[in-house]
Amino acid sequence: MTEKSIKFHGKVVAGDGIAGVDYDFPTANLHFIKEPDIDTGVYAAITEYKGQKFESVVCYGVGDPVKFEVHLFELDSDLLGEDLKVELLFKVSELIPWQSKERMRQKIFHDVELVHDYLNERKKKA
């Protein structure tokens, strides 16, 4: 599949904390003035925070209102109120209906593995 990046800029707002508490996988929930025009799903991404770029995974499309959740690898900071620039690189999977906490945990970690694989292959080609 051809890589076509899509860029977003948003402010981190408070989320419900489920990803961090239930799955030990904290996310930054971004608020946009206008909802992104992208398919729901899980994406490999690069996120810029205070001038530094971090590999990340994005989940878009869960909840009401629709959420844009970003997990930055190698960063453990409270990002509430901060501005993030996110570049979506590649959609790695579709969202699935919630079945159980354990099934969701498996899905999250499988998606993270897919994102790492994609980003590692991307580095090799650079």
mmCIF file of N, CA and C in Angstrom:
data_model
loop_
_atom_site.group_PDB
_atom_site.id
_atom_site.type_symbol
_atom_site.label_atom_id
_atom_site.label_comp_id
_atom_site.label_asym_id
_atom_site.label_seq_id
_atom_site.Cartn_x
_atom_site.Cartn_y
_atom_site.Cartn_z
ATOM 1 N N MET A 1 0.839 -1.178 0.000
ATOM 2 C CA MET A 1 0.000 0.000 0.000
ATOM 3 C C MET A 1 0.887 1.246 0.000
ATOM 4 N N THR A 2 0.519 2.238 -0.752
ATOM 5 C CA THR A 2 1.297 3.462 -0.852
ATOM 6 C C THR A 2 1.122 4.306 0.403
ATOM 7 N N GLU A 3 2.224 4.877 0.864
ATOM 8 C CA GLU A 3 2.170 5.729 2.046
ATOM 9 C C GLU A 3 1.748 7.133 1.644
ATOM 10 N N LYS A 4 0.696 7.620 2.266
ATOM 11 C CA LYS A 4 0.228 8.986 2.053
ATOM 12 C C LYS A 4 -0.086 9.545 3.430
ATOM 13 N N SER A 5 0.742 10.439 3.921
ATOM 14 C CA SER A 5 0.539 10.928 5.276
ATOM 15 C C SER A 5 -0.531 12.014 5.315
ATOM 16 N N ILE A 6 -1.189 12.096 6.468
ATOM 17 C CA ILE A 6 -2.202 13.104 6.735
ATOM 18 C C ILE A 6 -1.810 13.753 8.053
ATOM 19 N N LYS A 7 -1.803 15.087 8.100
ATOM 20 C CA LYS A 7 -1.339 15.793 9.296
ATOM 21 C C LYS A 7 -2.483 16.492 10.018
ATOM 22 N N PHE A 8 -2.392 16.467 11.361
ATOM 23 C CA PHE A 8 -3.373 17.103 12.225
ATOM 24 C C PHE A 8 -2.654 17.862 13.329
ATOM 25 N N HIS A 9 -3.336 18.848 13.866
ATOM 26 C CA HIS A 9 -2.821 19.619 14.991
ATOM 27 C C HIS A 9 -3.979 19.773 15.962
ATOM 28 N N GLY A 10 -3.741 19.450 17.224
ATOM 29 C CA GLY A 10 -4.818 19.563 18.199
ATOM 30 C C GLY A 10 -4.297 19.753 19.602
ATOM 31 N N LYS A 11 -5.218 20.096 20.491
ATOM 32 C CA LYS A 11 -4.897 20.295 21.903
ATOM 33 C C LYS A 11 -5.357 19.064 22.676
ATOM 34 N N VAL A 12 -4.534 18.636 23.634
ATOM 35 C CA VAL A 12 -4.862 17.474 24.456
ATOM 36 C C VAL A 12 -5.909 17.874 25.494
ATOM 37 N N VAL A 13 -6.999 17.108 25.521
ATOM 38 C CA VAL A 13 -8.081 17.336 26.478
ATOM 39 C C VAL A 13 -8.223 16.101 27.365
ATOM 40 N N ALA A 14 -8.937 16.265 28.458
ATOM 41 C CA ALA A 14 -9.147 15.143 29.375
ATOM 42 C C ALA A 14 -9.989 14.066 28.707
ATOM 43 N N GLY A 15 -9.571 12.831 28.891
ATOM 44 C CA GLY A 15 -10.335 11.692 28.398
ATOM 45 C C GLY A 15 -10.965 10.971 29.570
ATOM 46 N N ASP A 16 -11.479 9.789 29.324
ATOM 47 C CA ASP A 16 -12.113 9.038 30.404
ATOM 48 C C ASP A 16 -11.129 8.172 31.179
ATOM 49 N N GLY A 17 -9.892 8.066 30.707
ATOM 50 C CA GLY A 17 -8.849 7.353 31.445
ATOM 51 C C GLY A 17 -8.869 5.845 31.306
ATOM 52 N N ILE A 18 -9.771 5.311 30.512
ATOM 53 C CA ILE A 18 -9.895 3.855 30.404
ATOM 54 C C ILE A 18 -8.631 3.212 29.853
ATOM 55 N N ALA A 19 -8.069 3.774 28.787
ATOM 56 C CA ALA A 19 -6.868 3.171 28.181
ATOM 57 C C ALA A 19 -5.722 3.103 29.179
ATOM 58 N N GLY A 20 -5.535 4.154 29.951
ATOM 59 C CA GLY A 20 -4.450 4.189 30.919
ATOM 60 C C GLY A 20 -4.699 3.308 32.123
ATOM 61 N N VAL A 21 -5.920 3.351 32.656
ATOM 62 C CA VAL A 21 -6.245 2.607 33.869
ATOM 63 C C VAL A 21 -6.470 1.122 33.581
ATOM 64 N N ASP A 22 -7.327 0.816 32.630
ATOM 65 C CA ASP A 22 -7.683 -0.584 32.368
ATOM 66 C C ASP A 22 -6.622 -1.358 31.596
ATOM 67 N N TYR A 23 -5.874 -0.651 30.743
ATOM 68 C CA TYR A 23 -4.943 -1.350 29.855
ATOM 69 C C TYR A 23 -3.490 -0.932 30.040
ATOM 70 N N ASP A 24 -3.223 -0.049 30.999
ATOM 71 C CA ASP A 24 -1.876 0.474 31.225
ATOM 72 C C ASP A 24 -1.279 0.992 29.920
ATOM 73 N N PHE A 25 -2.121 1.723 29.178
ATOM 74 C CA PHE A 25 -1.748 2.224 27.863
ATOM 75 C C PHE A 25 -2.302 3.645 27.722
ATOM 76 N N PRO A 26 -1.675 4.606 28.415
ATOM 77 C CA PRO A 26 -2.225 5.966 28.423
ATOM 78 C C PRO A 26 -2.228 6.609 27.039
ATOM 79 N N THR A 27 -3.286 7.365 26.786
ATOM 80 C CA THR A 27 -3.403 8.067 25.514
ATOM 81 C C THR A 27 -3.678 9.544 25.757
ATOM 82 N N ALA A 28 -3.284 10.345 24.783
ATOM 83 C CA ALA A 28 -3.613 11.770 24.769
ATOM 84 C C ALA A 28 -4.808 11.922 23.837
ATOM 85 N N ASN A 29 -5.880 12.491 24.340
ATOM 86 C CA ASN A 29 -7.086 12.701 23.543
ATOM 87 C C ASN A 29 -7.023 14.082 22.927
ATOM 88 N N LEU A 30 -7.030 14.142 21.601
ATOM 89 C CA LEU A 30 -6.923 15.431 20.922
ATOM 90 C C LEU A 30 -8.288 16.004 20.595
ATOM 91 N N HIS A 31 -8.393 17.321 20.765
ATOM 92 C CA HIS A 31 -9.602 18.056 20.399
ATOM 93 C C HIS A 31 -9.310 18.857 19.144
ATOM 94 N N PHE A 32 -10.242 18.779 18.200
ATOM 95 C CA PHE A 32 -10.136 19.536 16.960
ATOM 96 C C PHE A 32 -11.364 20.425 16.831
ATOM 97 N N ILE A 33 -11.190 21.579 16.208
ATOM 98 C CA ILE A 33 -12.331 22.439 15.923
ATOM 99 C C ILE A 33 -13.264 21.713 14.954
ATOM 100 N N LYS A 34 -12.678 21.096 13.934
ATOM 101 C CA LYS A 34 -13.438 20.354 12.931
ATOM 102 C C LYS A 34 -12.986 18.902 12.984
ATOM 103 N N GLU A 35 -13.942 17.991 13.030
ATOM 104 C CA GLU A 35 -13.621 16.565 13.087
ATOM 105 C C GLU A 35 -12.823 16.137 11.852
ATOM 106 N N PRO A 36 -11.774 15.341 12.037
ATOM 107 C CA PRO A 36 -10.961 14.897 10.898
ATOM 108 C C PRO A 36 -11.785 14.110 9.881
ATOM 109 N N ASP A 37 -11.455 14.274 8.629
ATOM 110 C CA ASP A 37 -12.126 13.551 7.551
ATOM 111 C C ASP A 37 -11.271 12.340 7.167
ATOM 112 N N ILE A 38 -11.251 11.363 8.068
ATOM 113 C CA ILE A 38 -10.478 10.138 7.844
ATOM 114 C C ILE A 38 -11.331 8.946 8.263
ATOM 115 N N ASP A 39 -10.938 7.775 7.813
ATOM 116 C CA ASP A 39 -11.630 6.554 8.215
ATOM 117 C C ASP A 39 -11.314 6.239 9.670
ATOM 118 N N THR A 40 -12.273 5.655 10.365
ATOM 119 C CA THR A 40 -11.989 5.184 11.713
ATOM 120 C C THR A 40 -10.997 4.033 11.617
ATOM 121 N N GLY A 41 -10.211 3.851 12.668
ATOM 122 C CA GLY A 41 -9.250 2.762 12.676
ATOM 123 C C GLY A 41 -8.047 3.075 13.528
ATOM 124 N N VAL A 42 -7.045 2.219 13.400
ATOM 125 C CA VAL A 42 -5.794 2.345 14.142
ATOM 126 C C VAL A 42 -4.687 2.652 13.142
ATOM 127 N N TYR A 43 -3.867 3.658 13.466
ATOM 128 C CA TYR A 43 -2.859 4.171 12.541
ATOM 129 C C TYR A 43 -1.469 4.209 13.168
ATOM 130 N N ALA A 44 -0.462 3.974 12.346
ATOM 131 C CA ALA A 44 0.925 4.275 12.708
ATOM 132 C C ALA A 44 1.097 5.770 12.479
ATOM 133 N N ALA A 45 1.821 6.432 13.380
ATOM 134 C CA ALA A 45 1.946 7.885 13.274
ATOM 135 C C ALA A 45 3.275 8.367 13.835
ATOM 136 N N ILE A 46 3.580 9.613 13.496
ATOM 137 C CA ILE A 46 4.675 10.351 14.118
ATOM 138 C C ILE A 46 4.028 11.564 14.769
ATOM 139 N N THR A 47 4.310 11.768 16.047
ATOM 140 C CA THR A 47 3.709 12.875 16.784
ATOM 141 C C THR A 47 4.797 13.813 17.264
ATOM 142 N N GLU A 48 4.585 15.100 17.016
ATOM 143 C CA GLU A 48 5.541 16.112 17.455
ATOM 144 C C GLU A 48 5.013 16.789 18.715
ATOM 145 N N TYR A 49 5.887 16.834 19.723
ATOM 146 C CA TYR A 49 5.565 17.469 21.000
ATOM 147 C C TYR A 49 6.778 18.282 21.432
ATOM 148 N N LYS A 50 6.576 19.581 21.576
ATOM 149 C CA LYS A 50 7.648 20.501 21.975
ATOM 150 C C LYS A 50 8.895 20.330 21.108
ATOM 151 N N GLY A 51 8.693 20.203 19.803
ATOM 152 C CA GLY A 51 9.803 20.123 18.863
ATOM 153 C C GLY A 51 10.431 18.754 18.706
ATOM 154 N N GLN A 52 10.022 17.794 19.524
ATOM 155 C CA GLN A 52 10.556 16.433 19.429
ATOM 156 C C GLN A 52 9.551 15.532 18.739
ATOM 157 N N LYS A 53 10.037 14.594 17.930
ATOM 158 C CA LYS A 53 9.152 13.669 17.231
ATOM 159 C C LYS A 53 9.184 12.301 17.904
ATOM 160 N N PHE A 54 7.985 11.738 18.064
ATOM 161 C CA PHE A 54 7.830 10.440 18.716
ATOM 162 C C PHE A 54 7.023 9.506 17.819
ATOM 163 N N GLU A 55 7.482 8.272 17.723
ATOM 164 C CA GLU A 55 6.668 7.272 17.054
ATOM 165 C C GLU A 55 5.438 7.060 17.924
ATOM 166 N N SER A 56 4.299 6.830 17.274
ATOM 167 C CA SER A 56 3.065 6.729 18.044
ATOM 168 C C SER A 56 2.031 5.876 17.323
ATOM 169 N N VAL A 57 1.006 5.520 18.082
ATOM 170 C CA VAL A 57 -0.142 4.804 17.537
ATOM 171 C C VAL A 57 -1.369 5.662 17.817
ATOM 172 N N VAL A 58 -2.260 5.732 16.837
ATOM 173 C CA VAL A 58 -3.473 6.537 16.951
ATOM 174 C C VAL A 58 -4.686 5.633 16.780
ATOM 175 N N CYS A 59 -5.661 5.818 17.655
ATOM 176 C CA CYS A 59 -6.956 5.159 17.512
ATOM 177 C C CYS A 59 -7.974 6.263 17.269
ATOM 178 N N TYR A 60 -8.677 6.171 16.155
ATOM 179 C CA TYR A 60 -9.664 7.193 15.817
ATOM 180 C C TYR A 60 -11.028 6.554 15.604
ATOM 181 N N GLY A 61 -12.014 7.064 16.346
ATOM 182 C CA GLY A 61 -13.377 6.668 16.056
ATOM 183 C C GLY A 61 -14.143 5.967 17.146
ATOM 184 N N VAL A 62 -13.676 5.992 18.372
ATOM 185 C CA VAL A 62 -14.384 5.325 19.454
ATOM 186 C C VAL A 62 -15.117 6.360 20.291
ATOM 187 N N GLY A 63 -16.376 6.119 20.583
ATOM 188 C CA GLY A 63 -17.108 6.956 21.518
ATOM 189 C C GLY A 63 -17.969 8.024 20.875
ATOM 190 N N ASP A 64 -18.650 8.750 21.752
ATOM 191 C CA ASP A 64 -19.493 9.861 21.346
ATOM 192 C C ASP A 64 -19.237 10.995 22.329
ATOM 193 N N PRO A 65 -18.552 12.044 21.934
ATOM 194 C CA PRO A 65 -18.111 12.297 20.566
ATOM 195 C C PRO A 65 -16.961 11.366 20.162
ATOM 196 N N VAL A 66 -16.745 11.303 18.862
ATOM 197 C CA VAL A 66 -15.676 10.470 18.311
ATOM 198 C C VAL A 66 -14.345 10.911 18.903
ATOM 199 N N LYS A 67 -13.510 9.956 19.280
ATOM 200 C CA LYS A 67 -12.229 10.269 19.916
ATOM 201 C C LYS A 67 -11.063 10.073 18.959
ATOM 202 N N PHE A 68 -10.044 10.890 19.168
ATOM 203 C CA PHE A 68 -8.773 10.790 18.446
ATOM 204 C C PHE A 68 -7.730 10.617 19.539
ATOM 205 N N GLU A 69 -7.337 9.368 19.801
ATOM 206 C CA GLU A 69 -6.440 9.046 20.907
ATOM 207 C C GLU A 69 -5.047 8.709 20.385
ATOM 208 N N VAL A 70 -4.041 9.308 21.008
ATOM 209 C CA VAL A 70 -2.653 9.124 20.584
ATOM 210 C C VAL A 70 -1.844 8.563 21.749
ATOM 211 N N HIS A 71 -1.102 7.494 21.497
ATOM 212 C CA HIS A 71 -0.143 6.974 22.476
ATOM 213 C C HIS A 71 1.246 7.189 21.897
ATOM 214 N N LEU A 72 2.055 7.976 22.602
ATOM 215 C CA LEU A 72 3.420 8.261 22.152
ATOM 216 C C LEU A 72 4.365 7.252 22.789
ATOM 217 N N PHE A 73 5.072 6.501 21.948
ATOM 218 C CA PHE A 73 6.064 5.562 22.466
ATOM 219 C C PHE A 73 7.224 6.368 23.041
ATOM 220 N N GLU A 74 7.818 5.879 24.072
ATOM 221 C CA GLU A 74 9.008 6.498 24.674
ATOM 222 C C GLU A 74 8.731 7.856 25.311
ATOM 223 N N LEU A 75 7.481 8.132 25.686
ATOM 224 C CA LEU A 75 7.175 9.378 26.393
ATOM 225 C C LEU A 75 6.162 9.072 27.481
ATOM 226 N N ASP A 76 6.506 9.443 28.703
ATOM 227 C CA ASP A 76 5.619 9.232 29.840
ATOM 228 C C ASP A 76 5.451 10.574 30.537
ATOM 229 N N SER A 77 4.568 11.409 30.007
ATOM 230 C CA SER A 77 4.347 12.753 30.544
ATOM 231 C C SER A 77 2.861 13.058 30.553
ATOM 232 N N ASP A 78 2.466 13.968 31.428
ATOM 233 C CA ASP A 78 1.094 14.458 31.428
ATOM 234 C C ASP A 78 0.992 15.501 30.325
ATOM 235 N N LEU A 79 0.230 15.224 29.308
ATOM 236 C CA LEU A 79 0.140 16.099 28.140
ATOM 237 C C LEU A 79 -1.113 16.969 28.142
ATOM 238 N N LEU A 80 -1.912 16.902 29.192
ATOM 239 C CA LEU A 80 -3.157 17.662 29.251
ATOM 240 C C LEU A 80 -2.908 19.144 28.978
ATOM 241 N N GLY A 81 -3.629 19.698 28.012
ATOM 242 C CA GLY A 81 -3.507 21.105 27.653
ATOM 243 C C GLY A 81 -2.418 21.404 26.644
ATOM 244 N N GLU A 82 -1.601 20.414 26.316
ATOM 245 C CA GLU A 82 -0.493 20.621 25.376
ATOM 246 C C GLU A 82 -0.973 20.508 23.927
ATOM 247 N N ASP A 83 -0.225 21.142 23.026
ATOM 248 C CA ASP A 83 -0.494 21.038 21.596
ATOM 249 C C ASP A 83 0.359 19.928 21.002
ATOM 250 N N LEU A 84 -0.256 19.106 20.163
ATOM 251 C CA LEU A 84 0.451 18.031 19.476
ATOM 252 C C LEU A 84 0.202 18.142 17.981
ATOM 253 N N LYS A 85 1.233 17.821 17.220
ATOM 254 C CA LYS A 85 1.105 17.706 15.766
ATOM 255 C C LYS A 85 1.250 16.225 15.444
ATOM 256 N N VAL A 86 0.261 15.680 14.766
ATOM 257 C CA VAL A 86 0.236 14.251 14.480
ATOM 258 C C VAL A 86 0.220 14.031 12.973
ATOM 259 N N GLU A 87 1.121 13.171 12.523
ATOM 260 C CA GLU A 87 1.164 12.792 11.119
ATOM 261 C C GLU A 87 0.798 11.312 11.015
ATOM 262 N N LEU A 88 -0.384 11.037 10.465
ATOM 263 C CA LEU A 88 -0.802 9.656 10.256
ATOM 264 C C LEU A 88 -0.078 9.117 9.034
ATOM 265 N N LEU A 89 0.564 7.970 9.197
ATOM 266 C CA LEU A 89 1.362 7.395 8.119
ATOM 267 C C LEU A 89 0.685 6.229 7.418
ATOM 268 N N PHE A 90 0.037 5.370 8.206
ATOM 269 C CA PHE A 90 -0.465 4.128 7.633
ATOM 270 C C PHE A 90 -1.536 3.544 8.544
ATOM 271 N N LYS A 91 -2.649 3.138 7.967
ATOM 272 C CA LYS A 91 -3.703 2.487 8.748
ATOM 273 C C LYS A 91 -3.329 1.017 8.922
ATOM 274 N N VAL A 92 -3.203 0.583 10.183
ATOM 275 C CA VAL A 92 -2.784 -0.799 10.440
ATOM 276 C C VAL A 92 -3.951 -1.744 10.692
ATOM 277 N N SER A 93 -5.089 -1.217 11.160
ATOM 278 C CA SER A 93 -6.220 -2.117 11.402
ATOM 279 C C SER A 93 -7.526 -1.346 11.562
ATOM 280 N N GLU A 94 -8.593 -2.117 11.497
ATOM 281 C CA GLU A 94 -9.940 -1.594 11.730
ATOM 282 C C GLU A 94 -10.244 -1.675 13.221
ATOM 283 N N LEU A 95 -11.227 -0.918 13.649
ATOM 284 C CA LEU A 95 -11.717 -1.033 15.016
ATOM 285 C C LEU A 95 -12.612 -2.265 15.107
ATOM 286 N N ILE A 96 -12.691 -2.833 16.304
ATOM 287 C CA ILE A 96 -13.576 -3.980 16.513
ATOM 288 C C ILE A 96 -14.571 -3.625 17.610
ATOM 289 N N PRO A 97 -15.743 -4.252 17.597
ATOM 290 C CA PRO A 97 -16.698 -4.019 18.684
ATOM 291 C C PRO A 97 -16.124 -4.551 19.996
ATOM 292 N N TRP A 98 -16.448 -3.877 21.088
ATOM 293 C CA TRP A 98 -15.966 -4.303 22.396
ATOM 294 C C TRP A 98 -16.593 -5.644 22.744
ATOM 295 N N GLN A 99 -15.740 -6.613 23.116
ATOM 296 C CA GLN A 99 -16.230 -7.937 23.506
ATOM 297 C C GLN A 99 -15.912 -8.223 24.963
ATOM 298 N N SER A 100 -14.683 -7.935 25.355
ATOM 299 C CA SER A 100 -14.258 -8.137 26.739
ATOM 300 C C SER A 100 -12.974 -7.344 26.956
ATOM 301 N N LYS A 101 -12.674 -7.122 28.220
ATOM 302 C CA LYS A 101 -11.451 -6.391 28.559
ATOM 303 C C LYS A 101 -10.220 -7.136 28.032
ATOM 304 N N GLU A 102 -10.185 -8.447 28.196
ATOM 305 C CA GLU A 102 -9.030 -9.229 27.746
ATOM 306 C C GLU A 102 -8.899 -9.205 26.228
ATOM 307 N N ARG A 103 -10.017 -9.301 25.515
ATOM 308 C CA ARG A 103 -9.966 -9.250 24.046
ATOM 309 C C ARG A 103 -9.470 -7.887 23.583
ATOM 310 N N MET A 104 -9.903 -6.826 24.255
ATOM 311 C CA MET A 104 -9.459 -5.486 23.878
ATOM 312 C C MET A 104 -7.966 -5.315 24.166
ATOM 313 N N ARG A 105 -7.510 -5.851 25.275
ATOM 314 C CA ARG A 105 -6.080 -5.793 25.601
ATOM 315 C C ARG A 105 -5.263 -6.495 24.502
ATOM 316 N N GLN A 106 -5.712 -7.663 24.069
ATOM 317 C CA GLN A 106 -5.028 -8.389 22.993
ATOM 318 C C GLN A 106 -4.999 -7.565 21.709
ATOM 319 N N LYS A 107 -6.123 -6.939 21.388
ATOM 320 C CA LYS A 107 -6.216 -6.122 20.172
ATOM 321 C C LYS A 107 -5.260 -4.943 20.244
ATOM 322 N N ILE A 108 -5.226 -4.261 21.376
ATOM 323 C CA ILE A 108 -4.339 -3.104 21.538
ATOM 324 C C ILE A 108 -2.890 -3.532 21.326
ATOM 325 N N PHE A 109 -2.469 -4.588 21.999
ATOM 326 C CA PHE A 109 -1.068 -4.991 21.902
ATOM 327 C C PHE A 109 -0.724 -5.567 20.526
ATOM 328 N N HIS A 110 -1.679 -6.191 19.874
ATOM 329 C CA HIS A 110 -1.452 -6.649 18.501
ATOM 330 C C HIS A 110 -1.284 -5.446 17.572
ATOM 331 N N ASP A 111 -2.146 -4.436 17.727
ATOM 332 C CA ASP A 111 -2.037 -3.229 16.902
ATOM 333 C C ASP A 111 -0.711 -2.506 17.142
ATOM 334 N N VAL A 112 -0.280 -2.447 18.385
ATOM 335 C CA VAL A 112 1.008 -1.808 18.701
ATOM 336 C C VAL A 112 2.141 -2.559 18.007
ATOM 337 N N GLU A 113 2.068 -3.873 18.003
ATOM 338 C CA GLU A 113 3.086 -4.676 17.311
ATOM 339 C C GLU A 113 3.083 -4.371 15.811
ATOM 340 N N LEU A 114 1.896 -4.247 15.212
ATOM 341 C CA LEU A 114 1.796 -3.900 13.792
ATOM 342 C C LEU A 114 2.396 -2.524 13.513
ATOM 343 N N VAL A 115 2.135 -1.579 14.407
ATOM 344 C CA VAL A 115 2.689 -0.222 14.242
ATOM 345 C C VAL A 115 4.208 -0.265 14.328
ATOM 346 N N HIS A 116 4.747 -0.958 15.329
ATOM 347 C CA HIS A 116 6.208 -1.072 15.451
ATOM 348 C C HIS A 116 6.809 -1.716 14.201
ATOM 349 N N ASP A 117 6.188 -2.777 13.709
ATOM 350 C CA ASP A 117 6.682 -3.438 12.494
ATOM 351 C C ASP A 117 6.696 -2.464 11.321
ATOM 352 N N TYR A 118 5.607 -1.731 11.149
ATOM 353 C CA TYR A 118 5.521 -0.772 10.046
ATOM 354 C C TYR A 118 6.599 0.303 10.174
ATOM 355 N N LEU A 119 6.733 0.876 11.367
ATOM 356 C CA LEU A 119 7.711 1.953 11.562
ATOM 357 C C LEU A 119 9.143 1.451 11.386
ATOM 358 N N ASN A 120 9.426 0.222 11.817
ATOM 359 C CA ASN A 120 10.766 -0.348 11.619
ATOM 360 C C ASN A 120 11.063 -0.556 10.138
ATOM 361 N N GLU A 121 10.098 -1.053 9.383
ATOM 362 C CA GLU A 121 10.279 -1.220 7.931
ATOM 363 C C GLU A 121 10.479 0.132 7.256
ATOM 364 N N ARG A 122 9.749 1.119 7.715
ATOM 365 C CA ARG A 122 9.859 2.477 7.153
ATOM 366 C C ARG A 122 11.269 3.036 7.365
ATOM 367 N N LYS A 123 11.825 2.785 8.558
ATOM 368 C CA LYS A 123 13.193 3.254 8.855
ATOM 369 C C LYS A 123 14.212 2.586 7.937
ATOM 370 N N LYS A 124 14.016 1.288 7.670
ATOM 371 C CA LYS A 124 14.947 0.559 6.802
ATOM 372 C C LYS A 124 14.964 1.137 5.395
ATOM 373 N N LYS A 125 13.822 1.631 4.932
ATOM 374 C CA LYS A 125 13.710 2.181 3.583
ATOM 375 C C LYS A 125 14.238 3.606 3.479
ATOM 376 N N ALA A 126 14.358 4.270 4.618
ATOM 377 C CA ALA A 126 14.787 5.684 4.611
ATOM 378 C C ALA A 126 16.265 5.832 4.318
#
